[in-house]
mmCIF file of C-alpha atoms in Angstrom:
data_model
loop_
_atom_site.group_PDB
_atom_site.id
_atom_site.type_symbol
_atom_site.label_atom_id
_atom_site.label_comp_id
_atom_site.label_asym_id
_atom_site.label_seq_id
_atom_site.Cartn_x
_atom_site.Cartn_y
_atom_site.Cartn_z
ATOM 1 C CA MET L 1 125.606 157.202 111.914
ATOM 2 C CA SER L 2 126.637 156.917 115.551
ATOM 3 C CA ASP L 3 123.170 157.871 116.835
ATOM 4 C CA GLU L 4 121.757 154.739 115.158
ATOM 5 C CA ILE L 5 123.629 152.371 117.466
ATOM 6 C CA ASP L 6 123.227 151.544 121.142
ATOM 7 C CA ASP L 7 125.665 150.534 123.866
ATOM 8 C CA ASN L 8 125.601 146.873 122.789
ATOM 9 C CA ASP L 9 126.489 147.900 119.243
ATOM 10 C CA ARG L 10 129.351 150.020 120.529
ATOM 11 C CA GLY L 11 130.661 147.122 122.586
ATOM 12 C CA PHE L 12 130.760 144.733 119.621
ATOM 13 C CA LEU L 13 132.226 147.383 117.341
ATOM 14 C CA GLU L 14 134.919 147.954 119.966
ATOM 15 C CA CYS L 15 135.749 144.235 119.707
ATOM 16 C CA ALA L 16 136.068 144.618 115.925
ATOM 17 C CA PHE L 17 138.450 147.544 116.360
ATOM 18 C CA ASN L 18 140.503 145.575 118.890
ATOM 19 C CA LEU L 19 140.892 142.849 116.259
ATOM 20 C CA ALA L 20 141.859 145.511 113.708
ATOM 21 C CA GLN L 21 144.550 146.712 116.111
ATOM 22 C CA GLU L 22 145.761 143.127 116.438
ATOM 23 C CA ALA L 23 146.022 142.971 112.648
ATOM 24 C CA LEU L 24 147.926 146.264 112.593
ATOM 25 C CA ASP L 25 150.373 144.942 115.188
ATOM 26 C CA GLY L 26 150.929 141.937 112.912
ATOM 27 C CA ASP L 27 151.703 144.111 109.852
ATOM 28 C CA GLU L 28 148.319 143.422 108.269
ATOM 29 C CA VAL L 29 145.862 145.963 106.879
ATOM 30 C CA PRO L 30 143.942 146.840 110.079
ATOM 31 C CA VAL L 31 140.491 145.355 109.604
ATOM 32 C CA GLY L 32 138.631 143.297 112.194
ATOM 33 C CA CYS L 33 135.060 142.046 112.474
ATOM 34 C CA VAL L 34 132.592 140.331 114.798
ATOM 35 C CA PHE L 35 129.379 138.437 113.919
ATOM 36 C CA VAL L 36 126.575 138.613 116.488
ATOM 37 C CA VAL L 37 123.220 136.806 116.802
ATOM 38 C CA ASP L 38 120.667 137.779 119.464
ATOM 39 C CA GLY L 39 123.247 139.783 121.369
ATOM 40 C CA LYS L 40 125.828 136.969 121.464
ATOM 41 C CA GLU L 41 129.038 136.734 119.486
ATOM 42 C CA ILE L 42 129.161 133.728 117.143
ATOM 43 C CA GLY L 43 132.361 134.474 115.245
ATOM 44 C CA ARG L 44 135.207 136.916 114.758
ATOM 45 C CA GLY L 45 138.107 137.494 112.405
ATOM 46 C CA ARG L 46 140.872 139.850 111.394
ATOM 47 C CA ASN L 47 142.858 140.393 108.236
ATOM 48 C CA ARG L 48 145.392 137.571 107.689
ATOM 49 C CA VAL L 49 146.412 138.143 104.062
ATOM 50 C CA ASN L 50 150.127 138.718 104.664
ATOM 51 C CA GLU L 51 150.334 136.015 107.314
ATOM 52 C CA THR L 52 148.852 133.317 105.075
ATOM 53 C CA GLY L 53 149.845 134.615 101.636
ATOM 54 C CA ASP L 54 146.182 134.161 100.638
ATOM 55 C CA PRO L 55 144.599 137.341 99.179
ATOM 56 C CA THR L 56 141.097 136.168 100.177
ATOM 57 C CA ARG L 57 141.855 135.985 103.908
ATOM 58 C CA HIS L 58 140.057 139.214 104.733
ATOM 59 C CA ALA L 59 138.582 139.583 108.215
ATOM 60 C CA GLU L 60 135.037 138.703 107.140
ATOM 61 C CA MET L 61 136.098 135.625 105.169
ATOM 62 C CA VAL L 62 138.293 134.394 108.029
ATOM 63 C CA ALA L 63 135.336 134.687 110.415
ATOM 64 C CA VAL L 64 132.900 132.939 108.052
ATOM 65 C CA THR L 65 135.321 130.048 107.500
ATOM 66 C CA GLU L 66 135.812 129.549 111.228
ATOM 67 C CA MET L 67 132.059 129.732 111.896
ATOM 68 C CA TRP L 68 131.359 127.183 109.184
ATOM 69 C CA ASN L 69 133.942 124.828 110.685
ATOM 70 C CA LYS L 70 132.362 125.286 114.118
ATOM 71 C CA TYR L 71 128.634 125.205 113.328
ATOM 72 C CA GLY L 72 128.422 123.263 110.066
ATOM 73 C CA GLU L 73 125.043 123.490 108.295
ATOM 74 C CA GLU L 74 123.607 125.472 111.208
ATOM 75 C CA CYS L 75 125.872 128.324 110.123
ATOM 76 C CA LYS L 76 123.516 129.164 107.233
ATOM 77 C CA ASP L 77 120.625 129.957 109.566
ATOM 78 C CA LEU L 78 122.841 131.788 112.042
ATOM 79 C CA LEU L 79 124.253 134.075 109.367
ATOM 80 C CA ARG L 80 120.769 134.996 108.121
ATOM 81 C CA ARG L 81 120.082 136.324 111.628
ATOM 82 C CA ALA L 82 123.501 137.870 112.156
ATOM 83 C CA VAL L 83 124.741 141.421 112.560
ATOM 84 C CA LEU L 84 128.220 142.122 111.208
ATOM 85 C CA TYR L 85 130.351 144.675 113.050
ATOM 86 C CA VAL L 86 133.471 145.585 111.066
ATOM 87 C CA SER L 87 136.020 148.373 111.380
ATOM 88 C CA LEU L 88 135.993 149.270 107.655
ATOM 89 C CA GLU L 89 133.421 149.026 104.860
ATOM 90 C CA PRO L 90 133.792 145.520 103.371
ATOM 91 C CA CYS L 91 135.457 145.261 99.974
ATOM 92 C CA ILE L 92 133.622 144.111 96.857
ATOM 93 C CA MET L 93 134.482 140.463 97.496
ATOM 94 C CA CYS L 94 133.400 140.474 101.150
ATOM 95 C CA SER L 95 130.288 142.615 100.725
ATOM 96 C CA SER L 96 129.100 140.370 97.892
ATOM 97 C CA ALA L 97 129.603 137.345 100.136
ATOM 98 C CA MET L 98 127.656 138.996 102.965
ATOM 99 C CA TYR L 99 124.704 139.690 100.676
ATOM 100 C CA GLN L 100 124.755 136.137 99.358
ATOM 101 C CA LEU L 101 124.772 134.835 102.931
ATOM 102 C CA GLY L 102 121.828 137.125 103.734
ATOM 103 C CA ILE L 103 123.050 138.715 106.950
ATOM 104 C CA ARG L 104 120.508 140.954 108.687
ATOM 105 C CA LYS L 105 122.522 144.074 109.462
ATOM 106 C CA MET L 106 125.960 145.581 108.883
ATOM 107 C CA VAL L 107 127.689 148.210 111.036
ATOM 108 C CA TYR L 108 131.063 149.548 109.922
ATOM 109 C CA GLY L 109 133.478 152.177 111.140
ATOM 110 C CA ALA L 110 134.408 154.058 107.948
ATOM 111 C CA GLU L 111 133.682 154.079 104.248
ATOM 112 C CA ASN L 112 136.273 152.585 101.903
ATOM 113 C CA PRO L 113 136.173 154.813 98.791
ATOM 114 C CA ARG L 114 138.826 152.828 96.901
ATOM 115 C CA PHE L 115 137.609 149.259 97.426
ATOM 116 C CA GLY L 116 134.312 149.434 99.339
ATOM 117 C CA GLY L 117 131.602 147.180 97.966
ATOM 118 C CA VAL L 118 128.594 148.320 100.010
ATOM 119 C CA ARG L 119 128.067 151.953 99.040
ATOM 120 C CA SER L 120 131.400 153.268 97.736
ATOM 121 C CA VAL L 121 132.855 151.622 94.608
ATOM 122 C CA GLY L 122 130.452 148.734 94.273
ATOM 123 C CA ASN L 123 126.876 149.121 95.446
ATOM 124 C CA ALA L 124 125.791 145.663 96.497
ATOM 125 C CA GLU L 125 122.986 147.202 98.530
ATOM 126 C CA LYS L 126 121.096 147.936 95.302
ATOM 127 C CA TYR L 127 121.621 144.478 93.812
ATOM 128 C CA ARG L 128 119.756 142.595 96.519
ATOM 129 C CA MET L 129 116.456 141.180 95.293
ATOM 130 C CA GLU L 130 114.888 140.801 98.733
ATOM 131 C CA ASP L 131 114.686 143.398 101.493
ATOM 132 C CA ASN L 132 117.931 145.320 101.815
ATOM 133 C CA ILE L 133 120.295 144.611 104.658
ATOM 134 C CA GLN L 134 120.210 147.383 107.231
ATOM 135 C CA ILE L 135 123.390 149.439 106.849
ATOM 136 C CA VAL L 136 124.899 151.679 109.531
ATOM 137 C CA SER L 137 128.025 153.398 108.222
ATOM 138 C CA ASN L 138 130.730 155.842 109.316
ATOM 139 C CA VAL L 139 130.257 155.129 113.005
ATOM 140 C CA TRP L 140 133.874 155.740 114.054
ATOM 141 C CA SER L 141 135.390 156.879 110.776
ATOM 142 C CA ASP L 142 138.209 158.961 112.283
ATOM 143 C CA ARG L 143 139.393 156.015 114.333
ATOM 144 C CA SER L 144 139.279 153.620 111.389
ATOM 145 C CA VAL L 145 141.074 156.006 109.040
ATOM 146 C CA GLY L 146 143.672 156.716 111.721
ATOM 147 C CA MET L 147 144.525 153.023 111.956
ATOM 148 C CA LEU L 148 144.792 152.735 108.182
ATOM 149 C CA LYS L 149 147.107 155.734 108.062
ATOM 150 C CA ALA L 150 149.250 154.188 110.784
ATOM 151 C CA PHE L 151 149.580 151.003 108.729
ATOM 152 C CA TYR L 152 150.561 152.719 105.487
ATOM 153 C CA GLU L 153 152.885 155.169 107.199
ATOM 154 C CA LYS L 154 154.694 152.188 108.702
ATOM 155 C CA GLN L 155 154.791 150.338 105.373
ATOM 156 C CA ASN L 156 155.500 153.331 103.111
ATOM 157 C CA PRO L 157 156.967 156.204 105.173
ATOM 158 C CA CYS L 158 157.588 158.413 102.112
ATOM 159 C CA LEU L 159 153.902 158.720 101.268
ATOM 160 C CA TYR L 160 151.247 161.240 102.115
ATOM 161 C CA LEU L 161 148.226 159.154 103.030
ATOM 162 C CA GLY L 162 144.562 159.679 102.306
ATOM 163 C CA TYR L 163 141.755 157.298 103.197
ATOM 164 C CA GLY L 164 143.949 154.404 104.143
ATOM 165 C CA GLU L 165 145.897 154.236 100.895
ATOM 166 C CA PRO L 166 148.865 155.947 99.201
ATOM 167 C CA GLN L 167 147.774 159.105 97.398
ATOM 168 C CA GLY L 168 150.979 160.800 96.313
ATOM 169 C CA ILE L 169 154.642 161.387 97.001
ATOM 170 C CA VAL L 170 155.823 164.010 99.445
ATOM 171 C CA LEU L 171 158.172 166.694 98.188
ATOM 172 C CA LEU L 172 161.216 165.398 100.066
ATOM 173 C CA SER L 173 160.841 162.026 98.374
ATOM 174 C CA TYR L 174 161.168 163.678 94.962
ATOM 175 C CA LEU L 175 164.151 165.733 96.099
ATOM 176 C CA TYR L 176 165.826 162.503 97.166
ATOM 177 C CA ARG L 177 164.942 160.597 93.985
ATOM 178 C CA TYR L 178 165.729 163.453 91.583
ATOM 179 C CA PRO L 179 168.681 165.472 92.984
ATOM 180 C CA HIS L 180 169.199 167.310 89.664
ATOM 181 C CA PHE L 181 166.214 169.524 90.555
ATOM 182 C CA THR L 182 167.882 172.526 92.196
ATOM 183 C CA THR L 183 164.900 174.484 93.472
ATOM 184 C CA VAL L 184 161.602 173.673 95.091
ATOM 185 C CA LEU L 185 159.841 175.533 92.278
ATOM 186 C CA GLU L 186 161.426 173.278 89.645
ATOM 187 C CA VAL L 187 160.294 170.231 91.577
ATOM 188 C CA ILE L 188 156.725 171.489 91.855
ATOM 189 C CA VAL L 189 156.533 172.423 88.163
ATOM 190 C CA ALA L 190 158.002 169.101 87.024
ATOM 191 C CA ILE L 191 155.705 167.052 89.243
ATOM 192 C CA GLY L 192 152.694 169.122 88.245
ATOM 193 C CA CYS L 193 153.335 168.704 84.519
ATOM 194 C CA THR L 194 153.880 164.969 84.841
ATOM 195 C CA PHE L 195 150.781 164.371 86.926
ATOM 196 C CA ALA L 196 148.562 166.743 84.923
ATOM 197 C CA ALA L 197 149.321 165.001 81.633
ATOM 198 C CA ILE L 198 148.055 161.628 82.820
ATOM 199 C CA PRO L 199 144.590 162.750 84.049
ATOM 200 C CA ALA L 200 144.070 164.834 80.902
ATOM 201 C CA TYR L 201 144.923 161.890 78.656
ATOM 202 C CA ARG L 202 142.771 159.595 80.779
ATOM 203 C CA ILE L 203 139.709 161.871 80.772
ATOM 204 C CA PHE L 204 139.830 162.372 76.998
ATOM 205 C CA CYS L 205 140.259 158.683 76.227
ATOM 206 C CA GLU L 206 137.643 157.483 78.704
ATOM 207 C CA GLN L 207 135.046 159.829 77.251
ATOM 208 C CA THR L 208 135.756 158.868 73.637
ATOM 209 C CA SER L 209 137.143 155.285 73.924
ATOM 210 C CA PHE L 210 140.103 156.682 71.964
ATOM 211 C CA GLY L 211 142.976 154.211 71.759
ATOM 212 C CA GLY L 212 140.913 151.352 73.106
ATOM 213 C CA LEU L 213 140.402 152.966 76.511
ATOM 214 C CA THR L 214 137.200 151.835 78.147
ATOM 215 C CA GLN L 215 134.369 153.747 79.780
ATOM 216 C CA VAL L 216 134.226 154.507 83.514
ATOM 217 C CA ALA L 217 130.971 153.415 85.147
ATOM 218 C CA LYS L 218 129.346 156.150 87.241
ATOM 219 C CA ASP L 219 125.615 155.473 86.893
ATOM 220 C CA PHE L 220 125.029 152.945 89.666
ATOM 221 C CA ASP L 221 121.260 153.026 89.181
ATOM 222 C CA LYS L 222 121.813 151.788 85.636
ATOM 223 C CA ILE L 223 124.129 149.047 86.885
ATOM 224 C CA ALA L 224 121.623 147.917 89.485
ATOM 225 C CA ASN L 225 118.753 147.709 86.981
ATOM 226 C CA MET L 226 120.419 146.536 83.772
ATOM 227 C CA LYS L 227 119.275 143.248 82.257
ATOM 228 C CA LYS L 228 121.682 140.424 81.532
ATOM 229 C CA CYS L 229 121.715 139.243 77.902
ATOM 230 C CA GLU L 230 121.461 135.500 78.457
ATOM 231 C CA ASP L 231 121.876 134.565 74.783
ATOM 232 C CA ARG L 232 125.269 136.260 74.321
ATOM 233 C CA LEU L 233 128.488 135.224 76.051
ATOM 234 C CA ILE L 234 131.706 137.231 75.725
ATOM 235 C CA ARG L 235 135.180 135.860 76.358
ATOM 236 C CA VAL L 236 137.333 138.460 78.143
ATOM 237 C CA GLN L 237 141.050 137.695 78.083
ATOM 238 C CA PHE L 238 143.608 139.394 80.319
ATOM 239 C CA ASN L 239 147.131 140.415 79.397
ATOM 240 C CA SER L 240 149.948 142.045 81.375
ATOM 241 C CA ASP L 241 153.206 143.673 80.327
ATOM 242 C CA VAL L 242 156.129 145.486 81.915
ATOM 243 C CA PRO L 243 158.953 147.189 79.987
ATOM 244 C CA SER L 244 162.510 146.008 80.587
ATOM 245 C CA SER L 245 163.174 149.059 82.765
ATOM 246 C CA MET L 246 160.365 148.108 85.176
ATOM 247 C CA ARG L 247 161.496 145.457 87.647
ATOM 248 C CA TRP L 248 158.101 144.447 88.974
ATOM 249 C CA GLU L 249 156.548 141.053 88.404
ATOM 250 C CA PHE L 250 153.056 141.691 87.059
ATOM 251 C CA LYS L 251 150.502 139.161 85.829
ATOM 252 C CA PRO L 252 146.754 138.445 85.697
ATOM 253 C CA GLN L 253 145.411 135.898 88.163
ATOM 254 C CA GLN L 254 143.141 134.445 85.476
ATOM 255 C CA HIS L 255 143.764 133.959 81.761
ATOM 256 C CA GLU L 256 140.154 134.587 80.769
ATOM 257 C CA ILE L 257 136.594 134.713 82.040
ATOM 258 C CA TYR L 258 133.219 134.547 80.297
ATOM 259 C CA VAL L 259 130.582 137.194 80.965
ATOM 260 C CA HIS L 260 127.171 138.100 79.606
ATOM 261 C CA PRO L 261 126.555 141.698 78.552
ATOM 262 C CA GLY L 262 124.639 143.279 81.407
ATOM 263 C CA GLU L 263 126.322 141.419 84.286
ATOM 264 C CA THR L 264 129.181 142.546 86.507
ATOM 265 C CA ALA L 265 132.436 140.626 86.800
ATOM 266 C CA LEU L 266 135.532 140.810 88.990
ATOM 267 C CA ALA L 267 139.083 139.957 87.927
ATOM 268 C CA PHE L 268 142.448 140.385 89.622
ATOM 269 C CA TYR L 269 146.026 141.152 88.668
ATOM 270 C CA THR L 270 149.028 140.578 90.949
ATOM 271 C CA ALA L 271 152.050 142.868 91.205
ATOM 272 C CA ARG L 272 155.213 142.073 93.154
ATOM 273 C CA ASN L 273 158.411 144.005 93.780
ATOM 274 C CA PRO L 274 161.260 141.429 93.945
ATOM 275 C CA THR L 275 163.983 144.065 94.390
ATOM 276 C CA ASN L 276 165.586 145.420 97.553
ATOM 277 C CA LYS L 277 164.242 148.971 97.212
ATOM 278 C CA PRO L 278 160.789 150.603 96.951
ATOM 279 C CA ILE L 279 159.485 151.111 93.411
ATOM 280 C CA ILE L 280 156.582 153.336 92.379
ATOM 281 C CA GLY L 281 154.576 152.125 89.405
ATOM 282 C CA ILE L 282 151.804 153.526 87.241
ATOM 283 C CA SER L 283 149.784 151.627 84.663
ATOM 284 C CA SER L 284 148.050 152.297 81.378
ATOM 285 C CA TYR L 285 145.645 149.982 79.611
ATOM 286 C CA ASN L 286 143.703 149.380 76.442
ATOM 287 C CA LEU L 287 141.108 147.010 75.120
ATOM 288 C CA THR L 288 141.093 145.365 71.724
ATOM 289 C CA PRO L 289 139.346 145.412 69.366
ATOM 290 C CA PHE L 290 138.861 149.140 69.807
ATOM 291 C CA GLN L 291 135.196 149.182 68.768
ATOM 292 C CA ALA L 292 134.305 147.069 71.821
ATOM 293 C CA ALA L 293 135.901 149.546 74.241
ATOM 294 C CA TYR L 294 132.874 151.855 74.159
ATOM 295 C CA TYR L 295 130.755 149.143 75.812
ATOM 296 C CA PHE L 296 133.342 147.962 78.343
ATOM 297 C CA ASN L 297 132.716 149.813 81.625
ATOM 298 C CA LYS L 298 135.072 149.705 84.580
ATOM 299 C CA ILE L 299 133.487 150.222 87.994
ATOM 300 C CA GLN L 300 136.826 149.924 89.774
ATOM 301 C CA CYS L 301 140.362 149.797 88.420
ATOM 302 C CA PHE L 302 143.986 150.545 89.340
ATOM 303 C CA CYS L 303 145.098 152.296 86.143
ATOM 304 C CA PHE L 304 146.574 155.813 86.009
ATOM 305 C CA GLU L 305 147.144 155.774 89.779
ATOM 306 C CA GLU L 306 150.524 155.464 91.422
ATOM 307 C CA GLN L 307 151.203 152.282 93.362
ATOM 308 C CA ILE L 308 154.240 151.933 95.609
ATOM 309 C CA LEU L 309 155.586 148.507 96.524
ATOM 310 C CA ASN L 310 158.222 148.017 99.185
ATOM 311 C CA PRO L 311 160.966 145.390 98.760
ATOM 312 C CA GLY L 312 159.356 141.957 98.475
ATOM 313 C CA GLU L 313 155.823 143.373 98.751
ATOM 314 C CA GLN L 314 153.004 141.847 96.701
ATOM 315 C CA VAL L 315 149.523 143.252 96.097
ATOM 316 C CA ASP L 316 146.359 142.078 94.372
ATOM 317 C CA LEU L 317 144.814 144.658 92.049
ATOM 318 C CA PRO L 318 141.091 144.300 91.258
ATOM 319 C CA VAL L 319 139.269 145.151 88.047
ATOM 320 C CA PHE L 320 135.499 145.322 88.571
ATOM 321 C CA PHE L 321 133.645 145.771 85.280
ATOM 322 C CA TYR L 322 130.650 145.039 83.088
ATOM 323 C CA ILE L 323 129.865 144.999 79.372
ATOM 324 C CA ASP L 324 126.975 147.288 78.493
ATOM 325 C CA PRO L 325 123.870 145.403 77.284
ATOM 326 C CA ASP L 326 123.837 147.648 74.181
ATOM 327 C CA TYR L 327 126.872 145.665 73.011
ATOM 328 C CA VAL L 328 124.462 143.148 71.463
ATOM 329 C CA ASN L 329 122.731 145.864 69.393
ATOM 330 C CA ASP L 330 125.868 147.100 67.622
ATOM 331 C CA PRO L 331 126.024 145.598 64.093
ATOM 332 C CA ALA L 332 129.807 145.986 64.062
ATOM 333 C CA LEU L 333 130.046 143.602 67.025
ATOM 334 C CA GLU L 334 127.540 141.008 65.847
ATOM 335 C CA TYR L 335 130.185 138.305 65.379
ATOM 336 C CA LEU L 336 132.697 139.570 67.930
ATOM 337 C CA ASP L 337 132.603 137.452 71.084
ATOM 338 C CA SER L 338 136.206 137.745 72.269
ATOM 339 C CA ILE L 339 137.980 140.832 73.629
ATOM 340 C CA LEU L 340 141.331 141.457 75.295
ATOM 341 C CA LEU L 341 142.015 143.761 78.257
ATOM 342 C CA SER L 342 145.695 144.623 78.552
ATOM 343 C CA TYR L 343 147.571 146.509 81.289
ATOM 344 C CA THR L 344 151.169 147.717 81.266
ATOM 345 C CA PHE L 345 152.986 148.909 84.397
ATOM 346 C CA PHE L 346 155.776 151.489 84.133
ATOM 347 C CA GLU L 347 158.068 152.883 86.792
ATOM 348 C CA ALA L 348 156.751 156.332 87.714
ATOM 349 C CA LYS L 349 159.349 159.016 87.135
ATOM 350 C CA SER L 350 159.586 162.574 85.871
ATOM 351 C CA GLY L 351 159.127 162.831 82.111
ATOM 352 C CA LEU L 352 157.330 159.493 81.806
ATOM 353 C CA LYS L 353 155.406 159.268 78.533
ATOM 354 C CA LEU L 354 152.760 156.583 78.231
ATOM 355 C CA PRO L 355 152.957 154.511 75.019
ATOM 356 C CA ASP L 356 150.886 155.306 71.954
ATOM 357 C CA PRO L 357 147.995 152.793 71.974
ATOM 358 C CA PHE L 358 147.735 153.062 68.161
ATOM 359 C CA ASP L 359 151.270 151.746 67.694
ATOM 360 C CA PRO L 360 150.839 148.131 66.461
ATOM 361 C CA LYS L 361 153.770 147.091 68.652
ATOM 362 C CA ASN L 362 151.667 147.954 71.716
ATOM 363 C CA ARG L 363 148.684 145.826 70.721
ATOM 364 C CA PRO L 364 148.792 142.215 71.931
ATOM 365 C CA SER L 365 146.733 139.843 69.841
ATOM 366 C CA ILE L 366 143.892 137.695 71.100
ATOM 367 C CA ALA L 367 145.157 134.159 71.379
ATOM 368 C CA PRO L 368 142.776 131.325 70.533
ATOM 369 C CA SER L 369 141.458 129.598 73.615
ATOM 370 C CA PRO L 370 142.747 126.048 74.105
ATOM 371 C CA ASP L 371 139.418 125.102 75.581
ATOM 372 C CA LYS L 372 136.030 124.982 74.003
ATOM 373 C CA VAL L 373 134.034 128.150 74.559
ATOM 374 C CA PRO L 374 131.167 127.380 76.962
ATOM 375 C CA GLU L 375 127.664 127.745 75.668
ATOM 376 C CA ALA L 376 125.560 130.686 76.753
ATOM 377 C CA SER L 377 123.150 130.119 79.603
ATOM 378 C CA LYS L 378 119.718 129.005 78.540
#
């Protein structure tokens, strides 16, 4: 809260927001940060993802890299004494890095409910084994959200914007895309039916694991306290598909990863629009074999939500998940150590019907790994 900071804090946070504005002016997501030790700035950074083409070049990671190049081994001690001032709650990747580095305090302008890794989507604050980092949040949330809106309005002018991300399509966009609708009422009814069907299907499947749909993790206390099963290692493979009518390029950034039940893991997919016009996509997913889906919990995912990509735009889409420790107690899964998570992106349009996950044609098979499966940790 703003009453937890003093004038020095406000000054450094102002520097972070100035860097965020610099990022916005350079067509980057507007995030900037400053690292401070004993009242003196030791490093700063802003988002440079689009500039470099590197999806890890977030403001915090840019600053840490530059500090390491400047201070060398001394950087470790400096960061353990540092305060991070950042315009937006760090994402899962950056917040995890900050906790590993052991910074002393974090002050950020606004929460990031879609990607935030401190208290929003992930909750790295609860994972720390030592004393928690002091967190001061939502200091200048209106200002931070305003900058994010400005960025997305500039990138995607046909969208109504929520907390710094596309949330839905404005009515005029649908009138333009679907001129056969003759009245506003027809547009509203058609949009409502299309959008209502997807959440209903999603809620039913996520509660029952019907069709290989996984669980949605909501109990963060359980996540923070669950025990990793060291003697069981699960191979998670990643698959991507697009129908011929969808002109996006869509692929996983990793073929497979190995995780223990009871530990969290982060994977990424990449989507790119190579065409010369904006395309709105929506994805469905399933996990095979179906009996494993009940234990596969997604903390963060991009499925069942519309994503708009402008011509030539590319985005990285995270999947943050864990396999429930009870996986090892299910007799049906005793000899099952390989599962497949598959996503399919479709172009979002009126009347879209997601594919039947029970149709064998929609079930990719698990390919044998060319490499030897690593042994479980001792």
